[in-house]
mmCIF file of C-alpha atoms and ligand atoms in Angstrom:
data_model
loop_
_atom_site.group_PDB
_atom_site.id
_atom_site.type_symbol
_atom_site.label_atom_id
_atom_site.label_comp_id
_atom_site.label_asym_id
_atom_site.label_seq_id
_atom_site.Cartn_x
_atom_site.Cartn_y
_atom_site.Cartn_z
ATOM 1 C CA UNK A 106 -6.744 38.566 8.323
ATOM 2 C CA UNK A 107 -3.351 39.424 9.836
ATOM 3 C CA UNK A 108 -1.011 36.465 9.300
ATOM 4 C CA UNK A 109 2.467 35.461 10.451
ATOM 5 C CA UNK A 110 4.744 33.066 8.587
ATOM 6 C CA UNK A 111 7.167 31.129 10.799
ATOM 7 C CA UNK A 112 10.146 29.404 9.186
ATOM 8 C CA UNK A 113 10.007 32.364 6.801
ATOM 9 C CA UNK A 114 13.261 31.557 4.987
ATOM 10 C CA UNK A 115 12.401 27.919 4.284
ATOM 11 C CA UNK A 116 11.120 26.476 0.995
ATOM 12 C CA UNK A 117 7.526 26.594 2.240
ATOM 13 C CA UNK A 118 8.063 29.798 4.255
ATOM 14 C CA UNK A 119 8.940 31.748 1.109
ATOM 15 C CA UNK A 120 6.053 30.179 -0.804
ATOM 16 C CA UNK A 121 3.637 31.133 2.008
ATOM 17 C CA UNK A 122 4.852 34.752 2.036
ATOM 18 C CA UNK A 123 4.191 35.007 -1.710
ATOM 19 C CA UNK A 124 0.723 33.446 -1.324
ATOM 20 C CA UNK A 125 -0.269 35.717 1.569
ATOM 21 C CA UNK A 126 0.912 38.746 -0.446
ATOM 22 C CA UNK A 127 -1.334 37.825 -3.354
ATOM 23 C CA UNK A 128 -4.450 36.739 -1.366
ATOM 24 C CA UNK A 129 -7.352 39.175 -0.905
ATOM 25 C CA UNK A 130 -8.308 39.406 2.751
ATOM 26 C CA UNK A 131 -4.869 38.322 4.027
ATOM 27 C CA UNK A 132 -2.021 40.592 5.152
ATOM 28 C CA UNK A 133 1.447 39.597 6.253
ATOM 29 C CA UNK A 134 2.195 41.135 9.666
ATOM 30 C CA UNK A 135 5.114 38.984 10.778
ATOM 31 C CA UNK A 136 7.867 36.700 9.504
ATOM 32 C CA UNK A 137 9.801 34.622 12.005
ATOM 33 C CA UNK A 138 12.997 32.648 11.661
ATOM 34 C CA UNK A 139 15.222 30.670 13.980
ATOM 35 C CA UNK A 140 17.503 32.611 16.338
ATOM 36 C CA UNK A 141 20.798 33.318 14.543
ATOM 37 C CA UNK A 142 19.399 32.747 11.034
ATOM 38 C CA UNK A 143 21.174 34.775 8.324
ATOM 39 C CA UNK A 144 17.821 36.178 7.084
ATOM 40 C CA UNK A 145 16.975 38.065 10.336
ATOM 41 C CA UNK A 146 16.442 41.760 9.479
ATOM 42 C CA UNK A 147 15.686 41.108 5.799
ATOM 43 C CA UNK A 148 12.413 42.296 4.257
ATOM 44 C CA UNK A 149 10.175 39.195 4.120
ATOM 45 C CA UNK A 150 8.724 40.126 0.726
ATOM 46 C CA UNK A 151 12.148 40.609 -0.831
ATOM 47 C CA UNK A 152 13.339 37.335 0.703
ATOM 48 C CA UNK A 153 10.405 35.546 -0.946
ATOM 49 C CA UNK A 154 10.696 37.309 -4.290
ATOM 50 C CA UNK A 155 7.386 39.149 -3.811
ATOM 51 C CA UNK A 156 8.867 42.665 -3.697
ATOM 52 C CA UNK A 157 9.190 44.720 -0.482
ATOM 53 C CA UNK A 158 6.346 44.184 2.037
ATOM 54 C CA UNK A 159 7.696 46.295 4.918
ATOM 55 C CA UNK A 160 7.815 43.278 7.257
ATOM 56 C CA UNK A 161 11.207 42.482 8.771
ATOM 57 C CA UNK A 162 12.184 38.870 9.474
ATOM 58 C CA UNK A 163 12.695 38.530 13.234
ATOM 59 C CA UNK A 164 13.430 35.845 15.840
ATOM 60 C CA UNK A 165 11.345 37.664 18.486
ATOM 61 C CA UNK A 166 8.006 35.861 18.182
ATOM 62 C CA UNK A 167 6.084 37.216 21.207
ATOM 63 C CA UNK A 168 5.310 40.805 20.047
ATOM 64 C CA UNK A 169 4.497 39.534 16.547
ATOM 65 C CA UNK A 170 1.985 36.934 17.849
ATOM 66 C CA UNK A 171 0.340 39.701 19.932
ATOM 67 C CA UNK A 172 -0.673 41.631 16.797
ATOM 68 C CA UNK A 173 -1.802 38.759 14.537
ATOM 69 C CA UNK A 174 -4.932 36.681 13.900
ATOM 70 C CA UNK A 175 -3.177 33.564 12.627
ATOM 71 C CA UNK A 176 0.133 31.824 12.092
ATOM 72 C CA UNK A 177 1.231 29.617 9.183
ATOM 73 C CA UNK A 178 3.755 27.047 10.348
ATOM 74 C CA UNK A 179 5.791 24.735 8.093
ATOM 75 C CA UNK A 180 8.916 24.278 10.210
ATOM 76 C CA UNK A 181 10.204 21.404 12.372
ATOM 77 C CA UNK A 182 8.349 19.502 15.144
ATOM 78 C CA UNK A 183 10.100 21.127 18.143
ATOM 79 C CA UNK A 184 9.457 24.633 16.773
ATOM 80 C CA UNK A 185 5.806 23.784 15.961
ATOM 81 C CA UNK A 186 5.148 22.584 19.513
ATOM 82 C CA UNK A 187 6.670 25.812 20.883
ATOM 83 C CA UNK A 188 4.659 27.981 18.448
ATOM 84 C CA UNK A 189 1.471 26.099 19.447
ATOM 85 C CA UNK A 190 1.901 27.302 23.032
ATOM 86 C CA UNK A 191 2.386 30.889 21.870
ATOM 87 C CA UNK A 192 -0.609 30.713 19.522
ATOM 88 C CA UNK A 193 -2.775 29.286 22.313
ATOM 89 C CA UNK A 194 -1.705 32.088 24.695
ATOM 90 C CA UNK A 195 -2.440 34.714 22.035
ATOM 91 C CA UNK A 196 -5.727 32.913 21.061
ATOM 92 C CA UNK A 197 -4.811 33.014 17.365
ATOM 93 C CA UNK A 198 -5.329 30.339 14.702
ATOM 94 C CA UNK A 199 -2.402 27.976 14.108
ATOM 95 C CA UNK A 200 -2.173 26.302 10.693
ATOM 96 C CA UNK A 201 0.354 23.457 10.887
ATOM 97 C CA UNK A 202 1.930 21.821 7.847
ATOM 98 C CA UNK A 203 5.021 20.534 9.654
ATOM 99 C CA UNK A 204 5.498 16.761 9.288
ATOM 100 C CA UNK A 205 7.482 14.228 11.332
ATOM 101 C CA UNK A 206 5.384 15.007 14.440
ATOM 102 C CA UNK A 207 5.468 12.301 17.138
ATOM 103 C CA UNK A 208 2.365 11.090 19.030
ATOM 104 C CA UNK A 209 3.643 13.124 21.973
ATOM 105 C CA UNK A 210 3.885 16.260 19.786
ATOM 106 C CA UNK A 211 0.322 15.708 18.526
ATOM 107 C CA UNK A 212 -0.912 15.419 22.122
ATOM 108 C CA UNK A 213 0.601 18.827 22.877
ATOM 109 C CA UNK A 214 -1.026 20.331 19.780
ATOM 110 C CA UNK A 215 -4.396 18.883 20.800
ATOM 111 C CA UNK A 216 -3.915 20.431 24.262
ATOM 112 C CA UNK A 217 -3.168 23.825 22.654
ATOM 113 C CA UNK A 218 -6.349 23.450 20.577
ATOM 114 C CA UNK A 219 -8.401 23.833 23.763
ATOM 115 C CA UNK A 220 -7.591 27.555 23.603
ATOM 116 C CA UNK A 221 -7.287 28.335 19.888
ATOM 117 C CA UNK A 222 -8.145 26.910 16.479
ATOM 118 C CA UNK A 223 -5.488 24.471 15.242
ATOM 119 C CA UNK A 224 -5.636 23.128 11.667
ATOM 120 C CA UNK A 225 -3.076 20.371 11.139
ATOM 121 C CA UNK A 226 -2.472 18.276 8.032
ATOM 122 C CA UNK A 227 0.442 16.396 6.514
ATOM 123 C CA UNK A 228 -0.711 17.772 3.185
ATOM 124 C CA UNK A 229 -2.672 20.974 2.554
ATOM 125 C CA UNK A 230 -3.452 20.368 -1.127
ATOM 126 C CA UNK A 231 -6.967 19.705 -2.387
ATOM 127 C CA UNK A 232 -5.705 16.842 -4.554
ATOM 128 C CA UNK A 233 -4.098 14.860 -1.743
ATOM 129 C CA UNK A 234 -7.052 15.324 0.589
ATOM 130 C CA UNK A 235 -9.275 13.998 -2.171
ATOM 131 C CA UNK A 236 -6.823 11.108 -2.653
ATOM 132 C CA UNK A 237 -7.122 10.290 1.077
ATOM 133 C CA UNK A 238 -10.930 10.228 0.814
ATOM 134 C CA UNK A 239 -10.714 7.955 -2.257
ATOM 135 C CA UNK A 240 -8.193 5.695 -0.504
ATOM 136 C CA UNK A 241 -10.601 5.255 2.436
ATOM 137 C CA UNK A 242 -13.431 4.374 0.018
ATOM 138 C CA UNK A 243 -11.424 1.894 -2.061
ATOM 139 C CA UNK A 244 -10.005 0.230 1.071
ATOM 140 C CA UNK A 245 -13.543 -0.153 2.430
ATOM 141 C CA UNK A 246 -14.732 -1.719 -0.839
ATOM 142 C CA UNK A 247 -11.944 -4.307 -1.082
ATOM 143 C CA UNK A 248 -10.969 -7.064 1.318
ATOM 144 C CA UNK A 249 -7.444 -8.036 2.374
ATOM 145 C CA UNK A 250 -6.977 -10.046 -0.852
ATOM 146 C CA UNK A 251 -5.906 -6.632 -2.097
ATOM 147 C CA UNK A 252 -2.475 -5.815 -0.626
ATOM 148 C CA UNK A 253 -1.971 -2.126 0.142
ATOM 149 C CA UNK A 254 1.409 -0.470 -0.545
ATOM 150 C CA UNK A 255 2.034 3.270 -0.280
ATOM 151 C CA UNK A 256 4.926 4.696 -2.307
ATOM 152 C CA UNK A 257 6.199 8.254 -1.988
ATOM 153 C CA UNK A 258 8.994 10.256 -3.596
ATOM 154 C CA UNK A 259 10.355 13.637 -2.510
ATOM 155 C CA UNK A 260 13.326 15.940 -3.151
ATOM 156 C CA UNK A 261 16.756 15.170 -1.706
ATOM 157 C CA UNK A 262 16.428 17.825 1.066
ATOM 158 C CA UNK A 263 13.465 16.238 2.848
ATOM 159 C CA UNK A 264 14.446 15.212 6.388
ATOM 160 C CA UNK A 265 11.548 12.979 7.538
ATOM 161 C CA UNK A 266 10.348 9.618 6.201
ATOM 162 C CA UNK A 267 7.890 8.333 5.290
ATOM 163 C CA UNK A 268 6.239 11.640 4.394
ATOM 164 C CA UNK A 269 3.413 13.096 6.465
ATOM 165 C CA UNK A 270 1.183 12.446 3.470
ATOM 166 C CA UNK A 271 2.138 8.758 3.360
ATOM 167 C CA UNK A 272 1.174 8.471 7.044
ATOM 168 C CA UNK A 273 -2.113 10.222 6.292
ATOM 169 C CA UNK A 274 -2.858 7.853 3.368
ATOM 170 C CA UNK A 275 -1.921 4.856 5.523
ATOM 171 C CA UNK A 276 -4.379 5.988 8.196
ATOM 172 C CA UNK A 277 -7.093 6.487 5.551
ATOM 173 C CA UNK A 278 -6.496 2.965 4.177
ATOM 174 C CA UNK A 279 -6.599 1.449 7.674
ATOM 175 C CA UNK A 280 -9.788 3.350 8.553
ATOM 176 C CA UNK A 281 -11.422 2.150 5.320
ATOM 177 C CA UNK A 282 -10.465 -1.399 6.186
ATOM 178 C CA UNK A 283 -11.574 -0.996 9.789
ATOM 179 C CA UNK A 284 -8.180 -1.851 11.319
ATOM 180 C CA UNK A 285 -5.653 -0.065 13.528
ATOM 181 C CA UNK A 286 -2.781 1.289 11.379
ATOM 182 C CA UNK A 287 -0.098 0.664 14.037
ATOM 183 C CA UNK A 288 -0.931 -3.065 14.080
ATOM 184 C CA UNK A 289 -0.473 -3.474 10.315
ATOM 185 C CA UNK A 290 2.289 -1.091 9.140
ATOM 186 C CA UNK A 291 5.458 -2.419 7.502
ATOM 187 C CA UNK A 292 8.082 0.316 7.228
ATOM 188 C CA UNK A 293 11.094 -1.511 5.754
ATOM 189 C CA UNK A 294 11.930 -4.769 3.976
ATOM 190 C CA UNK A 295 15.422 -6.202 3.631
ATOM 191 C CA UNK A 296 16.914 -9.678 3.460
ATOM 192 C CA UNK A 297 14.835 -12.851 3.940
ATOM 193 C CA UNK A 298 11.602 -11.185 4.966
ATOM 194 C CA UNK A 299 9.312 -14.172 4.514
ATOM 195 C CA UNK A 300 6.060 -13.853 2.615
ATOM 196 C CA UNK A 301 3.951 -10.737 2.862
ATOM 197 C CA UNK A 302 1.448 -11.011 5.718
ATOM 198 C CA UNK A 303 -2.221 -10.724 4.764
ATOM 199 C CA UNK A 304 -3.505 -7.294 5.830
ATOM 200 C CA UNK A 305 -0.097 -5.578 5.972
ATOM 201 C CA UNK A 306 0.066 -1.970 4.815
ATOM 202 C CA UNK A 307 3.542 -1.287 3.373
ATOM 203 C CA UNK A 308 5.356 2.045 3.038
ATOM 204 C CA UNK A 309 8.164 2.722 0.539
ATOM 205 C CA UNK A 310 10.212 5.910 0.446
ATOM 206 C CA UNK A 311 12.207 7.358 -2.467
ATOM 207 C CA UNK A 312 14.364 10.499 -2.186
ATOM 208 C CA UNK A 313 16.094 12.422 -4.968
ATOM 209 C CA UNK A 314 16.404 15.515 -7.102
ATOM 210 C CA UNK A 315 13.826 18.262 -6.843
ATOM 211 C CA UNK A 316 10.603 16.197 -6.741
ATOM 212 C CA UNK A 317 7.963 18.333 -4.984
ATOM 213 C CA UNK A 318 5.972 15.292 -3.782
ATOM 214 C CA UNK A 319 4.568 12.145 -5.434
ATOM 215 C CA UNK A 320 2.286 9.628 -3.687
ATOM 216 C CA UNK A 321 0.760 6.378 -4.922
ATOM 217 C CA UNK A 322 -1.562 4.041 -3.046
ATOM 218 C CA UNK A 323 -1.424 0.637 -4.702
ATOM 219 C CA UNK A 324 -4.074 -2.057 -4.112
ATOM 220 C CA UNK A 325 -2.520 -5.233 -5.529
ATOM 221 C CA UNK A 326 -5.056 -8.025 -5.801
ATOM 222 C CA UNK A 327 -5.451 -11.318 -7.625
ATOM 223 C CA UNK A 328 -4.506 -10.631 -11.261
ATOM 224 C CA UNK A 329 -5.220 -6.895 -11.081
ATOM 225 C CA UNK A 330 -3.891 -3.696 -9.497
ATOM 226 C CA UNK A 331 -5.591 -0.411 -8.678
ATOM 227 C CA UNK A 332 -3.230 2.552 -8.273
ATOM 228 C CA UNK A 333 -4.285 5.982 -7.015
ATOM 229 C CA UNK A 334 -1.615 8.629 -7.659
ATOM 230 C CA UNK A 335 -1.106 12.306 -6.872
ATOM 231 C CA UNK A 336 1.848 14.309 -8.184
ATOM 232 C CA UNK A 337 2.526 17.771 -6.792
ATOM 233 C CA UNK A 338 4.080 20.041 -9.429
ATOM 234 C CA UNK A 339 4.396 23.264 -7.420
ATOM 235 C CA UNK A 340 4.525 24.123 -3.682
ATOM 236 C CA UNK A 341 1.809 26.737 -4.317
ATOM 237 C CA UNK A 342 -0.811 23.983 -3.901
ATOM 238 C CA UNK A 343 0.277 23.610 -0.248
ATOM 239 C CA UNK A 344 0.605 27.333 0.542
ATOM 240 C CA UNK A 345 -2.768 28.176 -1.034
ATOM 241 C CA UNK A 346 -4.331 25.390 1.038
ATOM 242 C CA UNK A 347 -2.701 26.752 4.199
ATOM 243 C CA UNK A 348 -3.939 30.312 3.610
ATOM 244 C CA UNK A 349 -7.417 28.952 2.836
ATOM 245 C CA UNK A 350 -7.284 27.072 6.168
ATOM 246 C CA UNK A 351 -6.323 30.261 8.039
ATOM 247 C CA UNK A 352 -9.211 32.230 6.506
ATOM 248 C CA UNK A 353 -11.581 29.319 7.304
ATOM 249 C CA UNK A 354 -10.334 29.270 10.922
ATOM 250 C CA UNK A 355 -11.162 32.897 11.573
ATOM 251 C CA UNK A 356 -13.967 33.248 14.128
ATOM 252 C CA UNK A 357 -14.302 29.477 14.547
ATOM 253 C CA UNK A 358 -14.428 27.989 18.040
ATOM 254 C CA UNK A 359 -11.188 26.476 19.421
ATOM 255 C CA UNK A 360 -10.523 22.885 18.384
ATOM 256 C CA UNK A 361 -8.227 20.530 16.508
ATOM 257 C CA UNK A 362 -9.229 20.479 12.837
ATOM 258 C CA UNK A 363 -7.934 18.826 9.666
ATOM 259 C CA UNK A 364 -7.708 19.993 6.069
ATOM 260 C CA UNK A 365 -10.626 17.632 5.321
ATOM 261 C CA UNK A 366 -12.716 19.840 7.670
ATOM 262 C CA UNK A 367 -11.585 22.960 5.808
ATOM 263 C CA UNK A 368 -12.380 21.445 2.419
ATOM 264 C CA UNK A 369 -15.656 19.870 3.573
ATOM 265 C CA UNK A 370 -14.477 16.404 2.547
ATOM 266 C CA UNK A 371 -15.517 14.703 5.810
ATOM 267 C CA UNK A 372 -13.485 11.878 7.338
HETATM 268 N N1 NDP B 904 1.525 19.850 5.040
HETATM 269 C C1 NDP B 904 1.925 20.221 3.818
HETATM 270 O O1 NDP B 904 1.112 20.461 2.900
HETATM 271 C C2 NDP B 904 3.385 20.348 3.558
HETATM 272 C C3 NDP B 904 4.257 20.138 4.576
HETATM 273 N N2 NDP B 904 5.591 20.359 4.417
HETATM 274 C C4 NDP B 904 6.395 20.209 5.613
HETATM 275 O O2 NDP B 904 6.789 21.518 6.052
HETATM 276 C C5 NDP B 904 8.016 21.419 6.744
HETATM 277 C C6 NDP B 904 9.010 22.417 6.156
HETATM 278 O O3 NDP B 904 9.348 22.044 4.841
HETATM 279 P P1 NDP B 904 10.355 22.908 3.966
HETATM 280 O O4 NDP B 904 9.873 24.315 3.863
HETATM 281 O O5 NDP B 904 10.620 22.136 2.747
HETATM 282 O O6 NDP B 904 11.666 22.865 4.919
HETATM 283 P P2 NDP B 904 12.784 23.962 5.120
HETATM 284 O O7 NDP B 904 13.895 23.311 5.884
HETATM 285 O O8 NDP B 904 13.108 24.608 3.804
HETATM 286 O O9 NDP B 904 12.079 25.076 6.033
HETATM 287 C C7 NDP B 904 11.905 24.999 7.422
HETATM 288 C C8 NDP B 904 12.252 26.360 7.972
HETATM 289 O O10 NDP B 904 11.917 26.429 9.353
HETATM 290 C C9 NDP B 904 12.983 27.085 10.011
HETATM 291 N N3 NDP B 904 13.004 26.834 11.444
HETATM 292 C C10 NDP B 904 13.512 25.783 12.114
HETATM 293 N N4 NDP B 904 13.371 25.960 13.452
HETATM 294 C C11 NDP B 904 12.759 27.166 13.608
HETATM 295 C C12 NDP B 904 12.365 27.923 14.758
HETATM 296 N N5 NDP B 904 12.554 27.477 16.005
HETATM 297 N N6 NDP B 904 11.808 29.124 14.548
HETATM 298 C C13 NDP B 904 11.589 29.611 13.309
HETATM 299 N N7 NDP B 904 11.954 28.946 12.181
HETATM 300 C C14 NDP B 904 12.526 27.720 12.339
HETATM 301 C C15 NDP B 904 14.215 26.532 9.300
HETATM 302 O O11 NDP B 904 15.361 27.302 9.577
HETATM 303 P P3 NDP B 904 16.822 26.563 9.472
HETATM 304 O O12 NDP B 904 16.904 25.958 8.120
HETATM 305 O O13 NDP B 904 17.760 27.703 9.648
HETATM 306 O O14 NDP B 904 16.855 25.572 10.568
HETATM 307 C C16 NDP B 904 13.750 26.659 7.855
HETATM 308 O O15 NDP B 904 13.946 27.954 7.332
HETATM 309 C C17 NDP B 904 8.460 19.955 6.645
HETATM 310 O O16 NDP B 904 8.044 19.275 7.811
HETATM 311 C C18 NDP B 904 7.675 19.449 5.436
HETATM 312 O O17 NDP B 904 7.485 18.079 5.439
HETATM 313 C C19 NDP B 904 6.103 20.784 3.234
HETATM 314 C C20 NDP B 904 5.284 20.988 2.170
HETATM 315 C C21 NDP B 904 3.849 20.774 2.235
HETATM 316 O O1 LIG B 905 8.765 18.027 2.704
HETATM 317 C C1 LIG B 905 8.059 18.228 1.686
HETATM 318 O O2 LIG B 905 8.515 18.804 0.696
HETATM 319 C C2 LIG B 905 6.653 17.807 1.701
HETATM 320 N N1 LIG B 905 6.169 17.356 2.809
HETATM 321 C C3 LIG B 905 4.840 16.920 3.052
HETATM 322 C C4 LIG B 905 4.839 15.477 3.499
HETATM 323 O O3 LIG B 905 5.712 15.096 4.292
HETATM 324 O O4 LIG B 905 3.956 14.737 3.097
HETATM 325 C C5 LIG B 905 3.879 17.261 1.950
HETATM 326 C C6 LIG B 905 4.450 17.324 0.572
HETATM 327 O O5 LIG B 905 4.412 16.070 -0.020
HETATM 328 C C7 LIG B 905 5.815 17.984 0.492
#
């Protein structure tokens, strides 16, 4: 499968280039960066530490999309929405790991998915998608005597909060409980907050150092606590998930899919 990596010079971009280079059945045919980026013209493989691959980093997306079967996109929301239009026009699969997407952005991605396969997930790892499934199950088994708090920690360079994964886990908890997440989320606490409201789902964000990504869903009940935790130790878990999603997408009919679909975990 001929794949493009957009945001090629980023932390995930470089990881994706290495993963594509080492995956049977996948070939890197394009590497795209922002206009004016210092890496334009560099060999994508050398940039990623995979050795020369003969693919130059470019900011000219159109001709690259025309010769590919899929695009791997871990960039920023505005770029992802723009790439979704290009992928839809070219009828190629779009695998989206970008987080911090607004409801409006998601609507545009769903519209693009009428013409091409879109796989979008705030976390492409097997472990986190399993954690989301477990969170849904535990939330369904317990009543609101068990207070749900979601805690995440990431590296100091992360620009969005709470993480896409925390949002995903919050949605899973709300679905398990049979409530609407937007009616129950508590994003910050400071000062005289009053007592915790029954049924609230709280989110706490930590940032620092080089932490790849830690997530805990805590169910705090009467005299006991259940904590489900995932710790990412290497970005390869995300890039391998993304390449798996691209290979899964090949030949599939257009639509908006999740990593749970790719992994057969159901919703
Ligand atoms: N779903 C998942 O499993 C995971 C998701 N992520 C998400 O992926 C995203 C990227 O993370 P990370 O790699 O750490 O961030 P980085 O900032 O390291 O990488 C983003 C890259 O995208 C580039 N970029 C920005 N705008 C454009 C554009 N218009 N065209 C092409 N490239 C562009 C940036 O360039 P510049 O810096 O020059 O602006 C940068 O190189 C985040 O939203 C993060 O949360 C991360 C890990 C796993
Ligand atoms: O920005 C990151 O690094 C990560 N972002 C994703 C998120 O927002 O959940 C996934 C992962 O935890 C790493």
